[in-house]
Coordinates of C-alpha atoms in Angstrom, one line a residue:
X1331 CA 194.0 0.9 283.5
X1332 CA 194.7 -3.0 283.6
X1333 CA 198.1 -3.7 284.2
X1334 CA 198.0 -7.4 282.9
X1335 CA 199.6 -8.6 279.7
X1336 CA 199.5 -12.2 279.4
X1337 CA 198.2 -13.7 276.1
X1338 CA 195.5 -16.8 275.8
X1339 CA 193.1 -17.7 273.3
X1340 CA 189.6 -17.7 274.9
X1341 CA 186.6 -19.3 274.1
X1342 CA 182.9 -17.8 273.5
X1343 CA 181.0 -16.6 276.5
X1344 CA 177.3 -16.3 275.6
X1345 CA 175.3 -13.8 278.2
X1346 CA 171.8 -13.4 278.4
X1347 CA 170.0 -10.3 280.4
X1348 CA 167.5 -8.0 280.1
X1349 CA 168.2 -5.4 277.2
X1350 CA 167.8 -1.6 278.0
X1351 CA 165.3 -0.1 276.3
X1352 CA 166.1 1.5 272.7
X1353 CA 166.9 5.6 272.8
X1354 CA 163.9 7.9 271.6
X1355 CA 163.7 10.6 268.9
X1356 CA 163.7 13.8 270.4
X1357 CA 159.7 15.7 270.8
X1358 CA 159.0 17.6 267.9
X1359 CA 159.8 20.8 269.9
X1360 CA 163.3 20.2 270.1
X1361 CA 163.1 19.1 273.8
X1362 CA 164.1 15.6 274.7
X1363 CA 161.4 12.6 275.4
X1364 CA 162.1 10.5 278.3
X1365 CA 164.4 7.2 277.5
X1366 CA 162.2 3.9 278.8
X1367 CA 163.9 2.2 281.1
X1368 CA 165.1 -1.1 281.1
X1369 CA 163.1 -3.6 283.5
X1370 CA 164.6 -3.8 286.7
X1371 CA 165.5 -7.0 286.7
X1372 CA 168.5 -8.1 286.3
X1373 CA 170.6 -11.3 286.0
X1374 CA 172.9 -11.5 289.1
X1375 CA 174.4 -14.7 288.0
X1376 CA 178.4 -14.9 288.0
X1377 CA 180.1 -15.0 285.1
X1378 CA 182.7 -17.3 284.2
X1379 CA 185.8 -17.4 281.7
X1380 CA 187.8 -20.6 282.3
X1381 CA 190.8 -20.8 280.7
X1382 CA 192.8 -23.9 281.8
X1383 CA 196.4 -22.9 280.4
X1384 CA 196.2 -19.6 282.1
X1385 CA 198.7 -19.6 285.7
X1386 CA 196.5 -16.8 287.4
X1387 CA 192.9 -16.3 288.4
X1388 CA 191.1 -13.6 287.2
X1389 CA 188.5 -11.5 289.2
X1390 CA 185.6 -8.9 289.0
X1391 CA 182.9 -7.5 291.5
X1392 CA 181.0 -5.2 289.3
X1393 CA 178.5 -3.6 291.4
X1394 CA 175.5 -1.4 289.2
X1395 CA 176.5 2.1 290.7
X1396 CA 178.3 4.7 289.3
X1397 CA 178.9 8.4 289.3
X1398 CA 175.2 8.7 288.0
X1399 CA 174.1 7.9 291.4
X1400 CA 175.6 10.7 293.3
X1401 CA 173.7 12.7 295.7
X1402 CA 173.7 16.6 294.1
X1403 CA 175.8 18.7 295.9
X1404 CA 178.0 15.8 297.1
X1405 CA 179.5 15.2 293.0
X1406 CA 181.9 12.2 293.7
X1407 CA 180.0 10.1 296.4
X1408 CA 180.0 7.2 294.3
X1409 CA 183.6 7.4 293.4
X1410 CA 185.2 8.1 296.7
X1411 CA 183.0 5.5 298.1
X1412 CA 184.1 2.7 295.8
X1413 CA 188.3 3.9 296.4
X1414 CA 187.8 3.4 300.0
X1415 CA 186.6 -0.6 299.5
X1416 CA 189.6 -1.0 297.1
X1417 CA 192.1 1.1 298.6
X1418 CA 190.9 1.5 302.8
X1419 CA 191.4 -0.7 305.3
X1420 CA 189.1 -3.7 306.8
X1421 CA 187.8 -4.4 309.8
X1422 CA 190.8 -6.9 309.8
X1423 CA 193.6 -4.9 308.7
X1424 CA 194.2 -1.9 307.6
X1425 CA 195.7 -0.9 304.2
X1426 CA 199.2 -0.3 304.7
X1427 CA 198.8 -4.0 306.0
X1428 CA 196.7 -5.1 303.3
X1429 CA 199.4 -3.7 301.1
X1430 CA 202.0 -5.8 302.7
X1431 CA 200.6 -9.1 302.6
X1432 CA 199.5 -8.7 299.0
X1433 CA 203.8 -7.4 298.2
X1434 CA 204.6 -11.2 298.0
X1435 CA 202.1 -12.6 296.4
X1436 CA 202.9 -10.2 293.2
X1437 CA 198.9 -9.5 293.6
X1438 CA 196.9 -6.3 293.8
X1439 CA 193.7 -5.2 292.7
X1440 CA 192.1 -1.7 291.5
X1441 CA 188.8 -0.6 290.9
X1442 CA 186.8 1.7 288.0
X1443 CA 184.2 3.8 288.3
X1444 CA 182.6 5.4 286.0
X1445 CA 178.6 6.8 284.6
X1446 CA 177.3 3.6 285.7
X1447 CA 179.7 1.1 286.9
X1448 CA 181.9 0.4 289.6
X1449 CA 184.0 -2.3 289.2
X1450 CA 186.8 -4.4 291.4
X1451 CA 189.0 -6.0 289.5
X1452 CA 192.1 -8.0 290.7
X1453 CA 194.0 -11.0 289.6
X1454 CA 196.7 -13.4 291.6
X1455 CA 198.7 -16.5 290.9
X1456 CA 196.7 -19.8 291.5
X1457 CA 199.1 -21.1 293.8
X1458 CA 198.3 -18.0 296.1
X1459 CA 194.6 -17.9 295.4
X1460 CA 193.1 -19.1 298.6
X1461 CA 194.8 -16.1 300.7
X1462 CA 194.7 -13.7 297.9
X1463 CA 190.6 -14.0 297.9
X1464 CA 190.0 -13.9 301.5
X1465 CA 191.7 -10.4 301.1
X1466 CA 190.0 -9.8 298.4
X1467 CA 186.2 -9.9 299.2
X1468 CA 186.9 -8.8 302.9
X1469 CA 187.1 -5.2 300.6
X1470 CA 183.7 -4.9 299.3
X1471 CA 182.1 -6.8 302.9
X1472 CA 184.0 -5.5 305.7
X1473 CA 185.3 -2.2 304.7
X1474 CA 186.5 -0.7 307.9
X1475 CA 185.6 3.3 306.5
X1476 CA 189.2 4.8 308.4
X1477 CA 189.1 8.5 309.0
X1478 CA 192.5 8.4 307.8
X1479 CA 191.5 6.5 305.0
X1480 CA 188.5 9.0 304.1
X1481 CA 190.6 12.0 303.9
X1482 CA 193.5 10.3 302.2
X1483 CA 191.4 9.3 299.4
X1484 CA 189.7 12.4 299.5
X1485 CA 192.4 15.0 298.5
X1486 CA 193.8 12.8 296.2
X1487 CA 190.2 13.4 294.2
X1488 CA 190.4 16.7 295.1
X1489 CA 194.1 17.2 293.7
X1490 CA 193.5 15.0 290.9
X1491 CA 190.4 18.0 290.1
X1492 CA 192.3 20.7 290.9
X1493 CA 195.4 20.1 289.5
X1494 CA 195.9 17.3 287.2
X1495 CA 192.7 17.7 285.5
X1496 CA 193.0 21.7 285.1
X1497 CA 196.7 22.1 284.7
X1498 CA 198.6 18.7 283.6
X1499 CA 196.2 17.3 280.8
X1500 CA 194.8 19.5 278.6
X1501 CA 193.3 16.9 276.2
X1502 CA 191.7 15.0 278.9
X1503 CA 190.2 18.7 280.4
X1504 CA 188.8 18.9 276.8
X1505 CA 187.4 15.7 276.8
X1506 CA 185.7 16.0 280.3
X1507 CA 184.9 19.5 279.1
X1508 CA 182.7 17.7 276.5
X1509 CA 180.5 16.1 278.3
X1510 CA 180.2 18.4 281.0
X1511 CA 179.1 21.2 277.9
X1512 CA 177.2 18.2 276.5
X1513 CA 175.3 16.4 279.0
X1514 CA 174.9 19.6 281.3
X1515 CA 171.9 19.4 284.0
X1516 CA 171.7 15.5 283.5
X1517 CA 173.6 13.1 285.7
X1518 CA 176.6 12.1 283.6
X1519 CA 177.7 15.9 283.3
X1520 CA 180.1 15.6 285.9
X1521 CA 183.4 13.7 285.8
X1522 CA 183.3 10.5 288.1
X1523 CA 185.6 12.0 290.8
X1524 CA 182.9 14.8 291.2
X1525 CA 183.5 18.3 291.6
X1526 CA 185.4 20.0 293.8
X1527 CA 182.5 21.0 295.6
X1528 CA 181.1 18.1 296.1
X1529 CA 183.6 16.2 297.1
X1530 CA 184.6 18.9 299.7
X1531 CA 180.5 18.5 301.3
X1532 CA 181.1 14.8 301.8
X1533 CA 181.4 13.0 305.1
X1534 CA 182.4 9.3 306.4
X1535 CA 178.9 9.0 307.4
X1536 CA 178.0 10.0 303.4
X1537 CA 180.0 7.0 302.5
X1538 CA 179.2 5.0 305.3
X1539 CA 175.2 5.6 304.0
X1540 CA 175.9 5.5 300.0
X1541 CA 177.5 1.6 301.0
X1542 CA 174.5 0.9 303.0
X1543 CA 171.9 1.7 300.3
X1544 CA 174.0 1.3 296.8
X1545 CA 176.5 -2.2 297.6
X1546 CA 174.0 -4.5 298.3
X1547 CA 173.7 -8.0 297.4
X1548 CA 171.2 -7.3 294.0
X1549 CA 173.2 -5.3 292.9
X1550 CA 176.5 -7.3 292.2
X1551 CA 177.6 -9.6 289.4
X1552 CA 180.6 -11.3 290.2
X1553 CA 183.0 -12.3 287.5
X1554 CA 185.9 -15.1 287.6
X1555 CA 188.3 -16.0 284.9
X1556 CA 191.5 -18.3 284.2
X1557 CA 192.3 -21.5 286.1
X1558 CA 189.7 -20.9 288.5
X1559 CA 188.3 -23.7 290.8
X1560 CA 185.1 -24.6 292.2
X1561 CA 186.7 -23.1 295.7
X1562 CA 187.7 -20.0 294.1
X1563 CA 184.4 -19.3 292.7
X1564 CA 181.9 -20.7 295.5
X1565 CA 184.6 -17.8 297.5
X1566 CA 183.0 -15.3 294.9
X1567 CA 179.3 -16.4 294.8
X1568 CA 179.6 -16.7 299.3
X1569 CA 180.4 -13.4 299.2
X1570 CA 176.8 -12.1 298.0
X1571 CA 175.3 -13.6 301.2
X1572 CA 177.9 -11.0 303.3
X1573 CA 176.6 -8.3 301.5
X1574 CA 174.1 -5.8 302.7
X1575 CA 170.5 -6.8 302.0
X1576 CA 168.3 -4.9 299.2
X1577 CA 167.8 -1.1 300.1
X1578 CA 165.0 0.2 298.3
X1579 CA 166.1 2.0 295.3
X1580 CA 164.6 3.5 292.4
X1581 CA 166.4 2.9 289.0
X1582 CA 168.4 6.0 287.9
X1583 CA 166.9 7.3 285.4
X1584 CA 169.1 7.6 281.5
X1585 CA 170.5 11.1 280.5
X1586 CA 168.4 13.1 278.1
X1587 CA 170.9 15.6 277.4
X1588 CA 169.1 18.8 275.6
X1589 CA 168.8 18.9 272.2
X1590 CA 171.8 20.9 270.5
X1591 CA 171.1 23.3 268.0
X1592 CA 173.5 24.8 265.5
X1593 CA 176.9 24.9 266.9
X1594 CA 177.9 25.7 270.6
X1595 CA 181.4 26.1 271.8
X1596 CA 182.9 26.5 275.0
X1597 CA 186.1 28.3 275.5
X1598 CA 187.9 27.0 278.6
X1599 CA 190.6 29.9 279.5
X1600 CA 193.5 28.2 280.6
X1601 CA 196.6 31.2 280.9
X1602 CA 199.7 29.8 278.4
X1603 CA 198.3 26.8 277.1
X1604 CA 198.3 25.9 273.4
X1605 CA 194.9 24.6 272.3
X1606 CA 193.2 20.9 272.4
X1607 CA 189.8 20.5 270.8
X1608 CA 186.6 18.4 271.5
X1609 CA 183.8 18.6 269.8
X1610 CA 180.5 15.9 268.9
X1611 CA 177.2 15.5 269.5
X1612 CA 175.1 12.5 271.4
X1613 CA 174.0 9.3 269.5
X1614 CA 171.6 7.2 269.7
X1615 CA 173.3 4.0 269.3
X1616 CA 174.5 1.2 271.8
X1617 CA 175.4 -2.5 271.2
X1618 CA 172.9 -4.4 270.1
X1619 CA 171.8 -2.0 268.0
X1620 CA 171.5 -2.6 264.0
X1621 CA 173.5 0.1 263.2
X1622 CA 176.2 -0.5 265.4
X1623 CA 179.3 -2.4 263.3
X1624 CA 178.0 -0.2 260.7
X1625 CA 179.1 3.2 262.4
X1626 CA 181.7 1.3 264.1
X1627 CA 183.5 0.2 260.5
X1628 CA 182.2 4.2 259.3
X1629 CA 184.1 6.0 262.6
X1630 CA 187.4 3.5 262.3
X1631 CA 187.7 5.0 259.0
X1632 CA 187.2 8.4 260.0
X1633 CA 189.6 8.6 262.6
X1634 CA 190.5 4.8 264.8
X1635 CA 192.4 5.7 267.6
X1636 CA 195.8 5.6 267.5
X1637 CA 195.8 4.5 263.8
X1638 CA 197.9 6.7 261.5
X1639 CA 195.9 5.2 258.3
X1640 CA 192.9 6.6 259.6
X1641 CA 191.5 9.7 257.4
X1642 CA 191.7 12.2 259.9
X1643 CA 195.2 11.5 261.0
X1644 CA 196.5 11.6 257.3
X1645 CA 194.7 15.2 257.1
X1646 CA 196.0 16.7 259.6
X1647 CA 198.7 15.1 261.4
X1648 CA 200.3 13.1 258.2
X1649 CA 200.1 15.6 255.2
X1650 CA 200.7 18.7 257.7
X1651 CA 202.1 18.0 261.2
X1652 CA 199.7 20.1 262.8
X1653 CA 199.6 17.6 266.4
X1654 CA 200.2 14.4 267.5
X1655 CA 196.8 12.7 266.4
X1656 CA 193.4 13.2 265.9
X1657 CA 191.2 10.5 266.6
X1658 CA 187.2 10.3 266.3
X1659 CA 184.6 8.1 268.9
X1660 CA 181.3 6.2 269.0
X1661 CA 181.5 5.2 272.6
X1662 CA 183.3 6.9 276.0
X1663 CA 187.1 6.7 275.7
X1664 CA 188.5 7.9 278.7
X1665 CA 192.4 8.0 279.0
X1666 CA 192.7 8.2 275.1
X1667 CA 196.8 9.7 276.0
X1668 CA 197.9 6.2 277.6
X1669 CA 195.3 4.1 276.2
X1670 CA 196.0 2.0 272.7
X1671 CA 192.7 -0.1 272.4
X1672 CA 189.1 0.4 273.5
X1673 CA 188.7 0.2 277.5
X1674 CA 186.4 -1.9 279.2
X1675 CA 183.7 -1.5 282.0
X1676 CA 182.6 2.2 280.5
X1677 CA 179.0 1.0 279.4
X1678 CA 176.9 4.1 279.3
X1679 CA 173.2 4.5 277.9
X1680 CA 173.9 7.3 276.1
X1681 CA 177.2 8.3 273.9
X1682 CA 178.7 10.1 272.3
X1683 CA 179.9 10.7 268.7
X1684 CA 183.4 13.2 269.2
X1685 CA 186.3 14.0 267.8
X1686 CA 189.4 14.5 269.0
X1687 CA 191.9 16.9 268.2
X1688 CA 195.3 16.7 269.9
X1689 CA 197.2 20.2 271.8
X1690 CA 198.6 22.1 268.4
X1691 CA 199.2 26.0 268.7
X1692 CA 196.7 28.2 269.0
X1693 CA 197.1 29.9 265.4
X1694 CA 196.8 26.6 264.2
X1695 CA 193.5 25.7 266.0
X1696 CA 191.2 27.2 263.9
X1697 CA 192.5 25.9 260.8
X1698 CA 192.6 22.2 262.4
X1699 CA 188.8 22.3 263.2
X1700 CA 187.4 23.5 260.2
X1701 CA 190.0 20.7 258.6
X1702 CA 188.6 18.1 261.1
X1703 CA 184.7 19.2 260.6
X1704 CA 184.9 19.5 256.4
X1705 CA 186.1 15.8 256.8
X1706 CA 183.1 14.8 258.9
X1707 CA 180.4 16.9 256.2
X1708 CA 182.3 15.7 253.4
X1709 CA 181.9 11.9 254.4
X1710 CA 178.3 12.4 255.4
X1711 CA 177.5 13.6 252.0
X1712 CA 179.4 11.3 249.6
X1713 CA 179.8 8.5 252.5
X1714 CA 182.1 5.6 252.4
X1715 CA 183.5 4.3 248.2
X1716 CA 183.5 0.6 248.2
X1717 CA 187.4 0.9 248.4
X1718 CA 187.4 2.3 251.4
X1719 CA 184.8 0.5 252.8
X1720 CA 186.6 -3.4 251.9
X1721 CA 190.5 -1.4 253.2
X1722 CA 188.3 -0.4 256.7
X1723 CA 186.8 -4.1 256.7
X1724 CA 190.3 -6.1 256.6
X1725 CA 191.7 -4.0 259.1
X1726 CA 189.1 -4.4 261.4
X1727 CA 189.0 -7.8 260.8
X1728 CA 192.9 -8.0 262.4
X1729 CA 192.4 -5.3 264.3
X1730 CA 189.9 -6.7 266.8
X1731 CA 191.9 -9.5 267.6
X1732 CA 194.0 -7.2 269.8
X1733 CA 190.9 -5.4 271.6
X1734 CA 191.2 -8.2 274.8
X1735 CA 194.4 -10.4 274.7
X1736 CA 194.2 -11.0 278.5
X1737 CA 191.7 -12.9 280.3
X1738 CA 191.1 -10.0 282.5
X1739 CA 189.9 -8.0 279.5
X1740 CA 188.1 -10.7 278.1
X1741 CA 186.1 -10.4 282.1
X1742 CA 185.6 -6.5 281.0
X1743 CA 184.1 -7.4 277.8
X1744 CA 181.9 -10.2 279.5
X1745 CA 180.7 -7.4 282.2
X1746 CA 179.9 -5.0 279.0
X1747 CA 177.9 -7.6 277.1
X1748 CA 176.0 -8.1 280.2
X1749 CA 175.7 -4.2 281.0
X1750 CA 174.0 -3.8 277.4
X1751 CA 171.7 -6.9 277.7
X1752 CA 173.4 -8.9 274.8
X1753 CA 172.3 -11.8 274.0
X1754 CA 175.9 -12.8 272.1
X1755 CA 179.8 -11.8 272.9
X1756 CA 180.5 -8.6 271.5
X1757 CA 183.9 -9.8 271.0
X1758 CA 183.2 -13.3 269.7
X1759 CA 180.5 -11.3 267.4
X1760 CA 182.4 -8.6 266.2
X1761 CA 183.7 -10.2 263.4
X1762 CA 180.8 -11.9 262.0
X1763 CA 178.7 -8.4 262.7
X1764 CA 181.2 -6.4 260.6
X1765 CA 181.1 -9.6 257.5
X1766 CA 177.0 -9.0 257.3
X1767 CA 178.1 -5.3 256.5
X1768 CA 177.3 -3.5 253.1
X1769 CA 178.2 -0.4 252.0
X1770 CA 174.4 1.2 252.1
X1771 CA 174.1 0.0 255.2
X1772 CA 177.0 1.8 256.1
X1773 CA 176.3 4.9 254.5
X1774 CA 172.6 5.2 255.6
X1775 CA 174.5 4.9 259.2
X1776 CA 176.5 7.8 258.8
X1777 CA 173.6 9.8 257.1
X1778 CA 171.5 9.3 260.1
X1779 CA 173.4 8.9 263.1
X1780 CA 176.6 11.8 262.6
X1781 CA 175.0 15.5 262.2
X1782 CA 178.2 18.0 261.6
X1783 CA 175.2 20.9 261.8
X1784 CA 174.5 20.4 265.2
X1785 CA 177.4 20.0 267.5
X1786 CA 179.2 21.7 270.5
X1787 CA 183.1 22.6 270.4
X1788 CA 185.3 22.8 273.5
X1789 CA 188.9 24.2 273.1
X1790 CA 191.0 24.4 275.9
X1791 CA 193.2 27.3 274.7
X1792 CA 195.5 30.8 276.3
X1793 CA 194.2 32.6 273.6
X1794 CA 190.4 32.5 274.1
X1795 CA 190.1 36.0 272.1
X1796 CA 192.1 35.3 269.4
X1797 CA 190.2 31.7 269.3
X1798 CA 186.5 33.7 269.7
X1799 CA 187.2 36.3 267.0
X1800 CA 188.4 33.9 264.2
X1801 CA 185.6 31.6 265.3
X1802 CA 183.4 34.6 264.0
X1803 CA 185.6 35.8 261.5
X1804 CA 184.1 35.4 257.7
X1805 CA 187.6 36.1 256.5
X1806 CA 189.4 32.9 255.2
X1807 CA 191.7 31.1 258.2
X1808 CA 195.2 31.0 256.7
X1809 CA 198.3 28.9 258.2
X1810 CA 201.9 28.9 257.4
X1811 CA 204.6 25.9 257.5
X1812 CA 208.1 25.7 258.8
X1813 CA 209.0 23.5 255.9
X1814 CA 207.3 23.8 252.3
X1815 CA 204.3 21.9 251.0
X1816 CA 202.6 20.3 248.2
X1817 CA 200.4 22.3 245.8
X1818 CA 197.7 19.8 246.4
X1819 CA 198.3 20.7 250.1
X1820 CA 198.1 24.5 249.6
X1821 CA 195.2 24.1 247.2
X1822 CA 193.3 21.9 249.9
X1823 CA 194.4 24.0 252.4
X1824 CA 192.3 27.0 250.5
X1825 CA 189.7 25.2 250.5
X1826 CA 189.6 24.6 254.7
X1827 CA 190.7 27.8 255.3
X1828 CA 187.2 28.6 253.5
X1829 CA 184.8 26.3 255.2
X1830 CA 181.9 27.9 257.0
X1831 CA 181.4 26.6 260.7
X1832 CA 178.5 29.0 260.6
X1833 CA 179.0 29.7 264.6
X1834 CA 177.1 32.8 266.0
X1835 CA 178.7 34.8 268.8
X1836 CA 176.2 34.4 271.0
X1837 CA 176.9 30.7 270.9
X1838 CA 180.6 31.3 272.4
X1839 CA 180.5 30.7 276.2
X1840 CA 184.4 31.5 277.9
X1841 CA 185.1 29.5 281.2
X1842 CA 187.7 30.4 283.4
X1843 CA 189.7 27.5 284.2
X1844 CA 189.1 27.3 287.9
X1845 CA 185.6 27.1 287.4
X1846 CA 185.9 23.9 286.0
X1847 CA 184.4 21.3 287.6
X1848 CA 184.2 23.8 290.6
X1849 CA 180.7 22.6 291.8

């Protein structure tokens, strides 16, 4: 998570690089066609963000390797290598000194990893930039790869797995569950700490290796932002000659997740918890596509995060205080608990369309998914009115002006526009994208990206029978209130409590929760 919060107005940065190539419709078996890859070629070139009035410097080394890349049966290589060149010592000092020289400068830096991108990200005062970047890019060219380091690092994967994932976030174990059930036997099934298994297999020679072949100079584009200098950025663009030359790699290929038919749930037994819900399906949509502000203005309606005028929020949180939120998704969103606006450097070529039901009692879980997925059939089949459509548009409109306030954001955004190949800034075009809109075009975006027949469910629950047989039941779901409602809420309520999920019980799978992410 960025930990900045300074405010500038920044200009346009126009990017240009090669575009991946466009998702595929599925064979007519069912099975899923190979996506082309993109060329691999790829514009190295830094990018720059100057903002004059801005006291700090802003900077990025986002190095094209992600969790995607990791070695099977060592889940987490690509993680636990990129923590140890942002949080392990150099061959000139080790952390806790690191650590101490960056204390007065008010200065740190962090680094995210995710499907397909690692990125080191760090800002400092101009007036201590000079020191502040020789620390800095000694990280990523003269890791020092300490034993002590390796294991430290290490368990706190491992306990981060085995503990906070499992037993201290529910809704993010849902989430992760997702795509695990989701993109199962392709490369982005596993979260990007790995499994516990794999991270358990790996060595310091592992790491050392994964740096020698994966951190190499084509494979960096180095970012700079704020009152930057020629010095501060010739220190950036230096640093590419001190990397380790081109290993022969070939490009990873995209996840073809299998097709999904009907719907598929995944019962995670977790003893004493209440339930949280995932459920979606993939899309075939990134920026740069046509469709893209379209689904974008369709999904904000649905369910924007952290927006109580969004439609699913006023269902089912607002009119019946079933959870905290419910929220719906057209690209990754991880940390949705901590997180108010859309994060950066999580470019993936393939998403997901999900929804996003917050922990509410398991009695009440039933109810709240067939609530959630009537929603999403009703607004495929009678789409967007023009009233909604113009309300969604204005908000947006305001809205997006808060996605980057900082200029390290804006560097995020400037590394996503160059991840998807766009030739324009998604930020600076996000406006203008959603004023081209019409209603048909947003209606023919729903009909054919969002499919509430084909979907799989994961429900993180202590009841997993109780879930499983009303899953199956054909009996109406019922629900009772601590304090009285509406007629039109009871009425409506009859209504969901009779809508078919149509789920076979041979499509139920139950998980035990320590096999999660296990291996």
């Amino acid at each position: 998570m960025r930990r900045y919060a300074l405010i500038f107005s920044i200009p346009a940065l126009v990017l240009l690089a090669c575009k991946p190539g466009p998702l595929v419709e599925p064979n007519d078996d069912g099975t899923a066609k190979a996506k082309p890859e993109p060329a691999p070629v790829f514009d190295n070139s830094s990018i720059e963000l100057a903002v004059p009035g801005d006291p700090s410097i802003s900077y990025a080394a986002w190095f094209r390797v992600g969790s995607q890349d990791d070695p099977p049966g060592k889940e987490g290589l690509a993680w636990l290598t990129a923590r140890m060149l942002a949080e392990g010592g150099t061959t000139s000092n080790s952390w806790q000194a690191i650590v101490e020289r960056l204390y007065p400068m008010a200065a740190s830096w962090g680094v995210d990893v995710d499907r397909e991108l690692s990125v080191v990200h760090g800002r400092s005062h101009v007036d201590t930039a000079a020191d502040y970047e020789a620390l800095l890019v000694q990280q990523w060219t003269a890791p020092a790869f300490d034993a002590l380091d390796f294991e430290r690092l290490r368990s706190e994967g491992l306990s981060y797995l085995e503990t906070s994932l499992r037993y201290s976030s529910d809704e993010e174990l849902g989430k992760a569950g997702l795509e695990w059930f989701v993109f199962s036997g392709t490369r982005y099934a596993h979260p990007p700490v790995g499994t516990v298994a794999g991270l358990s297999a790996i060595t310091l020679a592992d790491v050392r290796e994964f740096h020698r072949t994966h951190y190499t100079a084509d494979r960096v584009v180095f970012a700079i932002g704020g009152r930057f200098g020629d010095t501060s950025l010739g220190a950036l663009e230096a640093t590419r000659e001190r990397l380790l030359a081109a290993a022969p790699q070939p490009p990873t290929p995209a996840p073809t997740p299998a097709a999904i038919v009907g719907k598929q749930v995944l019962l995670i037994d977790k003893p004493g918890a209440d339930a949280s819900i995932s459920f979606g399906h993939p899309i075939e949509l990134l920026r740069g596509d046509p469709d893209f502000h379209a689904l974008w203005l369709a999904n904000s309606w649905l369910g924007e995060h952290r927006n109580s005028s969004s439609h699913l929020y006023q269902v089912i949180r607002e009119a019946r205080g079933l959870n905290y939120g419910d929220y719906s998704y057209i690209e990754a969103y991880p940390g949705g608990g901590y997180r108010q606006m859309p994060p950066t450097n999580v470019g993936r070529r393939s998403q997901l369309f999900q929804i996003w039901i917050r922990t509410l009692p398991n009695d009440q879980a039933v109810f709240a998914l067939k609530a959630a997925h009537r929603e999403l059939a009703t607004l495929i089949e009678r789409g967007m009115t023009a009233e909604e459509f113009e309300l969604t548009r204005e908000f947006l409109r305001k809205y997006a002006l808060h996605f980057a306030e900082t200029t390290d954001e804006r560097l995020g955004y400037a590394i996503d526009d160059r991840f998807y190949g766009l030739d324009h800034s998604h930020l600076d075009g996000f406006v203008a994208g959603l004023d081209a809109l019409t209603l048909d075009q947003v209606n023919t975006a729903i009909r054919k990206h969002l499919d509430p027949a084909n979907l799989k469910i994961v429900i993180v629950t202590g009841q997993t029978q109780q879930i499983r047989e009303q899953l199956l039941s054909s009996k109406p779901t019922t629900i009772t209130y601590a304090s009285p409602k509406s007629e039109a809420v009871l009425s409506e309520d009859r209504e969901i409590g009779g809508h078919a999920l149509g789920i076979a019980a041979e499509a139920i799978e139950v998980v035990a929760i320590d096999q999660m992410f296990a291996k």
